[in-house]
C-alpha positions in Angstrom: 107.7 87.0 15.4 105.1 84.5 14.2 102.2 86.6 15.3 103.6 89.7 13.7 104.2 87.8 10.5 100.6 86.5 10.4 99.3 89.9 11.1 101.4 91.4 8.3 99.9 88.8 5.9 96.3 89.6 6.9 96.8 93.3 6.7 98.4 93.0 3.2 95.5 90.8 2.0 93.0 93.3 3.4 94.7 96.3 1.8 94.9 94.5 -1.5 91.3 93.5 -1.4 90.1 97.0 -0.5 92.2 98.6 -3.2 90.7 96.3 -5.9 87.1 96.9 -4.7 87.0 100.6 -5.3 85.0 102.2 -8.1 88.2 102.9 -10.0 88.4 99.2 -10.8 84.9 98.9 -12.2 86.3 98.7 -15.7 88.1 95.5 -14.7 84.7 93.9 -13.9 83.6 94.5 -17.5 86.9 93.3 -18.9 86.6 90.2 -16.8 83.2 89.3 -18.4 84.6 89.9 -21.9 87.7 87.8 -21.2 85.7 85.0 -19.7 83.7 84.7 -22.9 87.0 84.2 -24.8 88.4 81.8 -22.2 85.3 79.7 -22.3 85.6 79.5 -26.1 89.3 78.5 -25.9 89.1 76.0 -23.1 85.6 74.5 -23.4 84.9 75.2 -27.1 81.1 74.9 -26.7 79.3 73.4 -29.6 76.9 75.7 -31.5 73.8 74.3 -33.3 71.9 77.2 -34.9 69.0 74.9 -35.6 68.3 74.8 -31.9 68.3 78.5 -31.5 64.9 79.8 -30.2 65.4 82.9 -32.4 66.0 83.6 -36.1 67.0 86.9 -37.6 66.1 88.4 -40.9 68.6 91.2 -41.7 68.6 94.1 -44.1 72.2 93.7 -45.1 74.5 95.1 -47.8 73.3 92.5 -50.2 69.7 93.6 -49.8 70.6 97.1 -51.0 72.0 95.6 -54.2 69.2 93.2 -55.0 66.0 94.0 -56.9 63.5 95.5 -56.1 65.5 97.3 -53.3 68.4 98.5 -55.4 67.0 101.9 -56.3 64.1 102.1 -54.0 64.2 104.4 -50.9 63.9 102.4 -47.7 60.8 104.4 -46.7 59.1 102.8 -49.7 59.9 99.2 -48.7 56.5 98.9 -46.9 55.0 96.5 -49.4 58.0 94.1 -49.3 58.0 94.3 -45.5 54.3 93.5 -45.5 54.9 90.4 -47.5 57.6 89.2 -45.2 55.5 89.8 -42.1 52.6 87.9 -43.7 54.8 85.0 -44.8 56.6 84.6 -41.5 53.3 84.7 -39.6 51.9 82.0 -41.9 55.1 80.0 -41.4 53.9 79.8 -37.7 56.6 81.9 -36.1 55.8 82.4 -32.5 56.2 86.2 -32.6 57.9 88.8 -34.8 60.0 91.7 -33.4 60.9 94.7 -35.6 64.2 96.2 -34.6 63.8 98.7 -37.4 61.9 101.9 -36.8 60.0 103.5 -39.7 59.0 106.9 -38.2 58.0 108.4 -41.6 55.8 107.4 -44.4 55.0 108.4 -48.0 51.3 107.9 -47.3 50.5 111.6 -47.3 52.1 111.8 -50.7 50.8 108.5 -52.2 47.6 107.6 -50.5 47.2 103.9 -49.8 50.9 103.2 -50.3 51.3 101.7 -46.8 47.9 99.8 -46.9 49.5 96.4 -47.2 51.9 96.9 -44.4 49.3 98.3 -42.0 47.0 95.3 -42.8 49.9 92.9 -42.2 50.7 94.5 -38.9 47.0 94.5 -37.9 46.6 90.8 -38.6 49.8 89.9 -36.8 48.9 92.1 -33.8 45.5 90.4 -33.5 47.3 87.1 -33.1 49.8 88.7 -30.5 52.6 87.9 -33.0 54.2 91.3 -33.6 56.1 93.8 -31.5 57.4 97.0 -33.0 60.4 98.8 -31.7 60.9 102.3 -30.4 63.9 104.2 -28.9 63.3 106.1 -25.7 65.2 109.3 -25.5 64.8 112.3 -23.3 61.4 114.0 -23.9 59.9 111.9 -26.7 60.7 108.5 -28.1 61.7 107.7 -31.7 58.6 105.7 -32.5 56.9 104.0 -35.5 54.8 106.1 -37.7 51.4 106.9 -36.3 49.6 104.7 -38.8 51.7 101.7 -37.8 51.1 102.4 -34.1 47.4 102.6 -34.8 47.5 99.3 -36.8 49.1 97.3 -33.9 47.0 98.8 -31.2 49.6 101.4 -29.9 51.6 100.7 -26.7 50.5 97.1 -26.1 52.5 96.0 -29.2 55.3 98.6 -29.1 58.4 98.1 -26.9 61.7 99.9 -26.2 64.8 98.6 -27.9 67.2 100.8 -25.8 70.4 99.1 -24.8 72.5 100.4 -21.9 76.3 100.7 -22.1 78.8 100.2 -19.3 81.1 103.0 -18.3 83.6 101.9 -20.9 81.1 102.0 -23.7 80.7 98.2 -23.9 77.3 96.5 -23.9 77.2 93.6 -21.4 73.7 93.9 -19.9 70.1 94.6 -21.2 67.5 96.4 -19.1 64.4 94.4 -18.3 62.1 97.4 -18.0 62.4 101.1 -18.8 60.5 104.2 -17.7 58.3 105.2 -20.7 56.6 108.5 -21.1 53.6 109.6 -23.1 51.3 112.6 -23.0 48.2 110.7 -21.9 49.4 108.2 -19.3 52.5 109.9 -18.0 55.4 107.8 -16.7 55.1 104.0 -16.5 57.4 100.9 -16.4 57.2 98.7 -19.4 59.2 95.7 -20.5 61.8 96.0 -23.2 61.3 94.3 -26.6 63.5 91.2 -25.8 61.5 90.5 -22.6 58.2 91.0 -24.4 59.2 88.7 -27.3 60.3 85.9 -24.9 57.1 86.3 -22.8 54.9 86.0 -25.9 56.9 82.9 -27.0 56.3 81.3 -23.6 52.7 82.7 -23.4 53.5 84.0 -20.0 53.2 87.4 -18.3 56.6 89.0 -17.4 56.9 90.5 -14.0 59.9 92.1 -12.3 60.3 91.7 -8.5 61.4 94.5 -6.1 65.0 93.3 -6.4 64.9 93.5 -10.2 64.6 89.7 -10.9 62.5 88.7 -14.0 59.8 86.1 -13.6 57.9 84.5 -16.5 54.8 83.2 -14.9 56.1 81.4 -11.8 59.6 80.7 -13.3 62.5 82.8 -12.1 64.9 83.8 -15.0 68.5 83.1 -14.1 71.0 85.9 -14.6 68.5 88.8 -13.9 69.0 91.1 -11.0 68.7 94.9 -10.4 66.3 95.2 -13.3 68.9 94.0 -15.9 69.9 90.8 -17.6 73.6 89.8 -18.0 74.0 88.7 -21.6 75.5 85.3 -22.3 76.9 85.4 -25.9 77.7 82.4 -28.0 80.8 82.5 -30.2 81.1 83.7 -33.8 78.2 84.7 -36.0 76.9 81.2 -36.4 75.0 80.9 -33.1 71.8 82.4 -34.4 70.4 81.5 -37.9 70.4 84.6 -40.0 68.8 85.3 -43.4 69.1 88.1 -45.9 66.0 90.2 -46.2 66.4 90.1 -50.0 66.7 86.3 -50.1 63.6 85.8 -48.0 61.6 88.3 -50.1 62.7 86.4 -53.3 61.7 83.1 -51.5 58.2 84.5 -51.0 57.9 85.6 -54.6 59.0 82.1 -55.6 56.3 80.6 -53.4 58.7 78.4 -51.4 56.5 78.1 -48.3 58.4 74.9 -47.2 61.6 76.8 -46.8 59.9 79.5 -44.8 58.2 77.1 -42.5 61.4 75.1 -41.9 63.3 78.3 -41.1 60.8 80.1 -38.9 58.2 77.7 -37.4 58.0 78.0 -33.6 60.8 80.6 -33.6 61.0 84.2 -32.4 61.9 86.1 -35.6 63.6 89.5 -35.4 63.9 91.8 -38.3 66.8 94.3 -38.2 69.8 95.7 -40.0 73.3 94.2 -40.4 75.2 96.8 -42.3 78.9 97.7 -42.4 78.4 100.9 -40.3 74.8 101.4 -39.1 73.7 100.2 -35.6 76.8 98.3 -34.7 77.7 97.8 -31.0 80.7 96.7 -29.0 79.6 93.9 -26.6 81.2 91.4 -24.3 81.3 89.2 -27.4 84.0 91.5 -28.8 86.8 88.9 -28.4 84.9 86.0 -30.1 83.2 87.6 -33.1 83.4 85.9 -36.5 83.0 86.8 -40.2 79.5 88.2 -40.9 79.0 86.6 -44.2 75.8 84.7 -43.1 76.8 81.8 -45.3 76.1 79.3 -42.4 72.4 79.5 -43.1 70.7 77.8 -46.0 69.7 80.1 -48.9 66.3 79.9 -50.6 66.8 81.7 -53.9 69.9 83.8 -54.2 73.4 82.3 -54.0 76.0 83.9 -51.7 77.0 87.3 -52.9 80.8 86.6 -53.1 81.5 90.1 -54.3 80.0 91.6 -51.1 81.1 89.4 -48.2 84.7 88.9 -47.1 85.2 85.6 -45.2 88.4 86.9 -43.6 86.9 90.2 -42.2 86.2 89.9 -38.5 85.1 93.0 -36.5 84.8 93.3 -32.8 81.3 95.0 -33.1 78.0 93.2 -33.8 74.7 94.5 -35.3 72.3 95.6 -32.6 69.6 93.1 -33.6 71.8 90.2 -32.5 72.0 91.7 -29.0 68.2 91.5 -28.7 68.2 88.0 -30.2 70.8 86.9 -27.7 68.7 88.3 -24.9 65.6 86.4 -26.1 67.6 83.2 -26.3 69.0 83.7 -22.8 65.5 84.2 -21.4 64.0 81.3 -23.2 66.9 79.0 -22.5 67.2 80.4 -19.0 71.0 80.6 -19.4 71.7 84.3 -18.8 74.8 84.9 -16.7 74.5 85.1 -12.9 76.8 87.6 -11.3 78.3 87.1 -7.9 77.6 89.7 -5.2 80.2 92.3 -4.2 80.6 90.4 -0.9 81.3 87.2 -2.7 83.8 88.8 -5.0 85.5 90.5 -2.1 85.8 87.2 -0.3 87.3 85.6 -3.4 89.9 88.4 -3.7 90.8 88.2 0.0 91.3 84.4 -0.2 93.5 84.6 -3.3 95.5 87.5 -1.8 95.8 85.6 1.5 97.3 82.6 -0.4 99.8 85.0 -2.1 100.6 86.4 1.3 101.3 82.9 2.6 103.6 82.2 -0.3 105.5 85.5 0.1 106.0 85.0 3.8 106.8 81.2 3.7 109.2 80.7 0.7 112.2 82.4 -0.9 111.2 85.2 -3.3 111.7 83.2 -6.6 109.8 80.2 -5.4 107.1 82.4 -3.9 106.8 84.2 -7.2 106.4 80.9 -9.1 103.8 79.7 -6.6 101.9 83.0 -6.9 102.0 82.7 -10.7 100.6 79.2 -10.4 97.9 80.5 -8.2 96.9 83.1 -10.8 96.8 80.4 -13.5 94.7 78.2 -11.3 92.3 81.1 -10.7 91.9 81.6 -14.4 90.9 78.0 -14.8 88.5 78.0 -11.9 86.9 81.3 -13.0 86.4 79.9 -16.5 84.9 76.7 -15.1 82.5 78.8 -13.0 81.7 80.9 -16.0 81.0 77.8 -18.1 78.4 76.8 -15.5 76.6 80.1 -15.9 78.1 82.4 -13.3 80.4 85.5 -13.6 83.1 86.2 -11.2 85.7 88.9 -11.3 88.7 87.5 -13.2 91.5 90.1 -13.0 90.9 91.6 -9.6 91.9 88.6 -7.5 95.1 88.2 -9.6 96.0 91.9 -9.1 95.1 91.6 -5.4 97.5 88.6 -5.2 100.3 90.6 -7.0 99.8 93.6 -4.7 99.8 91.4 -1.6 102.9 89.6 -2.8 104.7 92.9 -3.5 103.7 94.4 -0.2 105.0 91.4 1.7 108.2 91.2 -0.2 108.8 94.8 0.9 107.9 93.9 4.4 110.2 90.9 4.4 113.1 92.9 3.0 112.7 95.8 5.5 111.5 94.0 8.6 110.9 90.2 8.7 114.1 89.0 6.9 116.4 91.6 8.3 117.3 89.5 11.3 117.6 86.4 9.1 120.0 88.1 6.8 122.0 89.2 9.7 122.1 85.7 11.2 123.1 84.2 7.8 125.9 86.7 7.3 127.3 86.3 10.8 127.1 82.5 11.1 128.0 81.7 7.4 131.6 81.8 8.4 131.1 79.3 11.2 128.2 77.0 10.4 127.3 74.9 7.4 124.8 76.6 5.0 122.3 73.8 5.6 122.4 74.5 9.4 121.9 78.2 8.8 118.9 77.6 6.4 117.3 75.2 9.0 117.9 77.8 11.8 116.5 80.8 9.9 113.5 78.8 8.5 112.4 77.9 12.0 113.0 81.4 13.4 115.0 80.0 16.3 118.6 80.3 17.3 120.7 77.2 17.7 120.6 75.3 21.0 122.4 72.4 22.6 121.2 69.0 21.7 121.4 66.3 19.1 119.9 63.2 17.6 121.1 59.7 16.8 121.0 58.9 13.1 123.1 57.1 10.5 125.4 59.4 8.6 128.7 59.2 6.8 131.8 61.0 8.1 134.9 61.9 6.1 138.3 62.8 7.5 141.1 64.1 5.3 144.5 65.6 5.8 147.6 66.2 3.7 150.2 63.5 3.6 153.5 64.7 5.0 152.2 68.2 5.9 154.7 68.7 8.7 157.7 68.2 6.4 156.0 70.4 3.8 155.4 73.2 6.2 159.0 73.2 7.5 160.2 74.7 4.2 157.6 77.5 4.1 157.2 80.7 6.0 154.2 81.2 8.3 152.4 83.4 5.8 153.1 81.0 3.0 151.7 78.2 5.1 148.6 80.2 5.7 148.2 81.1 2.0 148.7 77.5 1.0 146.2 76.2 3.6 143.5 78.7 2.6 143.8 77.8 -1.1 143.9 74.1 -0.4 141.0 74.1 2.1 138.9 76.3 -0.2 139.4 74.0 -3.1 138.6 70.8 -1.2 135.7 72.2 0.8 134.0 73.5 -2.4 134.1 70.0 -3.8 132.8 68.4 -0.6 129.9 70.9 -0.2 129.0 70.4 -3.8 128.4 66.7 -3.0 126.1 67.6 -0.1 128.6 67.7 2.8 128.8 70.2 5.6 132.2 71.0 6.9 132.3 70.2 10.6 135.7 71.7 11.2 139.2 72.5 9.9 142.2 71.6 12.1 145.3 72.9 10.4 145.4 70.8 7.2 142.7 68.3 8.4 139.1 68.5 7.1 136.1 66.8 8.8 132.9 66.6 6.8 129.6 64.9 7.5 127.1 63.6 4.9 123.4 63.1 5.7 123.1 65.7 8.4 121.7 68.2 9.2 119.8 67.8 6.0 118.6 64.3 5.2 120.4 62.5 2.4 119.5 58.8 1.7 122.6 58.5 -0.5 125.0 60.0 2.1 127.6 57.2 1.8 127.7 57.3 -2.0 128.0 61.1 -2.0 130.9 60.9 0.5 132.8 58.4 -1.6 132.2 60.4 -4.8 133.4 63.5 -3.0 136.6 61.8 -1.9 137.3 60.6 -5.5 136.6 64.1 -6.8 139.0 65.6 -4.3 141.7 63.0 -5.3 141.2 63.8 -9.0 141.4 67.5 -8.4 144.6 67.2 -6.4 146.1 65.1 -9.2 145.2 67.9 -11.6 146.8 70.6 -9.4 150.3 69.2 -8.9 152.6 72.2 -8.8 149.8 74.5 -7.8 149.3 76.3 -4.4 152.8 77.8 -4.7 154.6 74.5 -4.1 157.7 73.4 -6.0 156.8 71.4 -9.2 158.5 68.3 -7.9 156.6 68.3 -4.6 153.8 65.8 -5.0 150.7 66.8 -3.0 148.4 64.0 -1.8 145.8 63.6 0.9 144.8 60.7 3.0 141.0 60.2 3.5 139.0 58.0 5.8 135.3 57.4 5.3 133.0 55.5 7.6 129.2 55.2 7.9 127.2 54.4 11.0 124.9 55.7 13.7 126.3 58.8 15.3 125.1 61.6 17.6 124.7 64.7 15.4 123.7 68.2 16.6 124.9 71.2 18.5 127.7 69.9 20.8 129.6 72.1 23.3 129.0 74.4 26.3 125.9 76.5 26.9 127.9 79.6 25.8 129.8 78.1 22.9 129.1 75.1 20.7 129.4 73.7 17.2 127.4 71.4 15.0 129.2 68.0 15.0 129.0 64.3 14.6 130.2 62.1 17.4 130.4 58.4 18.4 132.3 55.2 17.8 131.5 55.2 14.0 133.0 58.7 13.8 136.2 57.6 15.8 136.6 54.7 13.4 136.5 57.1 10.4 139.3 59.1 11.9 141.4 55.9 12.5 140.8 54.9 8.8 142.2 58.2 7.6 145.4 57.5 9.6 145.5 53.8 8.5 146.2 54.9 4.9 149.9 55.6 5.8 150.4 51.9 6.7 149.3 50.9 3.2 150.4 53.8 1.0 146.8 54.3 0.0 144.9 57.6 -0.3 141.3 56.7 0.5 140.1 54.0 2.9 136.4 53.2 3.6 134.6 51.2 6.2 132.5 48.1 5.6 129.1 49.9 6.2 130.0 52.6 3.7 130.7 50.0 1.0 127.4 48.2 1.8 125.4 51.5 1.5 127.2 52.4 -1.8 126.0 49.2 -3.4 127.1 48.6 -7.0 127.7 52.2 -7.8 131.3 52.2 -6.7 134.0 49.6 -7.4 135.8 48.8 -4.2 138.6 46.4 -3.5 139.0 44.9 0.0 142.4 46.0 1.3 142.7 44.1 4.6 141.2 43.3 7.9 142.7 45.5 10.6 142.5 46.2 14.3 142.9 50.0 14.9 144.1 51.5 18.2 141.4 51.7 20.8 139.3 48.8 19.4 139.5 45.1 20.1 137.7 43.8 17.1 138.9 43.8 13.5 137.2 45.7 10.7 137.4 45.1 7.0 138.7 48.1 5.1 138.2 48.9 1.4 139.7 51.2 -1.2 137.3 52.8 -3.8 138.8 52.4 -7.3 136.2 54.6 -9.0 132.6 54.7 -10.1 131.7 51.4 -11.7 130.7 53.0 -15.1 134.1 54.7 -15.4 136.5 52.1 -14.1 139.2 50.9 -16.5 139.9 47.2 -17.4 143.3 47.5 -15.7 141.6 48.4 -12.4 139.2 45.5 -12.7 142.1 43.2 -13.2 143.9 44.8 -10.2 140.9 44.2 -8.0 140.6 40.5 -9.0 144.3 39.7 -8.6 144.7 41.6 -5.4 141.7 39.9 -3.8 143.1 36.5 -4.9 146.4 37.3 -3.2 144.5 38.6 -0.1 142.7 35.3 0.2 146.0 33.4 0.2 147.4 35.8 2.7 144.4 35.2 5.1 144.9 31.4 4.8 148.5 31.9 5.9 150.0 31.0 2.5 152.3 33.9 2.7 154.7 32.6 0.1 152.0 32.2 -2.7 150.4 35.5 -1.6 153.7 37.3 -1.9 154.2 36.0 -5.5 150.9 37.5 -6.6 151.4 40.7 -4.7 154.8 41.1 -6.4 153.2 40.9 -9.8 151.1 44.0 -8.9 153.5 46.0 -6.8 155.0 48.0 -9.7 151.6 49.7 -10.3 150.2 49.4 -6.8 151.7 50.7 -3.6 149.3 48.7 -1.5 150.5 45.5 -3.1 154.1 46.5 -2.4 153.2 47.0 1.3 151.5 43.6 1.4 154.4 41.9 -0.4 156.8 43.2 2.2 154.5 42.1 5.0 154.4 38.6 3.6 158.1 38.5 3.6 158.3 39.5 7.3 155.7 36.9 8.2 157.6 34.2 6.4 160.7 35.2 8.5 158.7 35.3 11.7 155.7 33.0 11.3 152.8 34.2 13.6 151.1 32.0 16.2 147.4 31.5 16.0 147.1 33.4 12.7 143.6 34.9 12.1 144.3 37.0 9.1 143.9 40.3 11.0 146.6 43.0 11.1 146.9 45.2 14.2 148.0 48.8 13.7 150.7 50.0 16.0 149.7 53.6 15.9 146.9 56.0 14.9 
């Protein structure tokens, strides 16, 4: 059975892992990356300091189109303004400028010399290796800068592709390192994309890509690159990269504020692109942590914030494309792109998580197993987020789904195969054995066998006072109905206090506390159960089909001590029981109640184990049949917190009289007992005994009373 169960767990984990590694689950990989960006932001809240960003962005935004001189000027005629910005940023000692805007047309053929300033600015910047123009590679021919601009920057050595690849769900999570470029003269060639070229120029290193697609800058390996792509590591919100309005920077140049320009762009990679409401917007793995695009986080040089344009409450899940390139440059320069675990490593993680879920499903009851599996899923979320915060991406949802699938498969297996025998055993034996014994038996996958162990437990014996006389007036069927109702009521109370019912003998109940399941408070629970049964019987006078005037009472004996507990009987038939001298004494204490008119009698060890929780009064010191030594016996008056003042007084006065009785002062003892006997049957018995002892004084009085019968 054990081997079959282990095999079932392994098979379920393997099936779950294989199911979640198919191409059909590729979208989950991308969703994991997006979600991990959000979880990192929630749990780790990384601090963002735009001043430390290696890049800065100048954006042609909605504000630019509303400021002079751009308001009524077609974009194709912005060449003079763009020239001034390129010159100013170059003089501000930017490391390199990247144009994520493509100007494929020109008015030069209509207005000769119109683009002269732009071409000169591009030429000067290219001579310093400080400018890279963008192009988009399509099928046959790229969308490239105008021929004049291409000539000005020296053609392909300063023009790079700005293509961005999408995953199968349309989300951008990676950036290619190189692309196949085509031209009529050189044919097909591999060239680095703009982000790689900008980072390489900033580092003054030559970029190379290994045969496995890993990017090197000089002799430094760039983390998070593999298979000729970089996994983008986005920062939260729009505040991660300092961003400036094209209109404000142009006004700053006109104003001659070179200090602002130098402070903003010195030693940075500067990208120029668009940040409009609709144009060139992309969904990326940053889509869950975007922020308002009001660009108010960056200092202004000339114009104040255009409050009538930007909405601080507007957050969209897409970002302008220029920020994807800026993020890629930052990732390369900071060497903090995201490393992705291999398929083998991800499969191993899924298998381990699914295996844990399988263990829970096979080892615990369904509800507890479900709670543990849910906890496992939450733990994995925390671990995966921690790993992501250290720069590595692992699959987030696949292991959780694998755990759920493994859990579901094994619940079905347990219901149809593994637990079938256990359910049958529970059903058959539930009428004969205590529930705790059945649970222990089914948990160990073994049938009960002969044997036992010696341990300290508490045993309780209880039967109905005057049952023989009661049953004489009832028919056999009425007796059976009465006993079934009575025994059900009492056993429910006993089992609710942790007992197992060892046996029923007619009206007698035998219950054990502290076995088979350990219970350090077995004595206390036994006394509490006896008091609860007594209280319930007092509430049910006239019930069970008995005449209203027929008082129903039970006598209970409780004793604690070391007993042999276990399966006792023959090899063919046995029962779970407690045996030994301490058990025999408990039975004698139950019978001793009729000599005192009491209902509950407990042994000395039981009183000792209960401590101060229960208020006991010492009743007497007796010698029961079958024993030569006397034992002190006690009556529980109730739980200490609930005992009335009258019972406290009864205890004190009774024990004063008992002390006189033990000294042999029967006359004085009788006087005290008589003051209590109207409210206490035990005092009445002791008063009568004192009277008998006065009539026939005993020889060698030792204070012990010997019972004449069981």
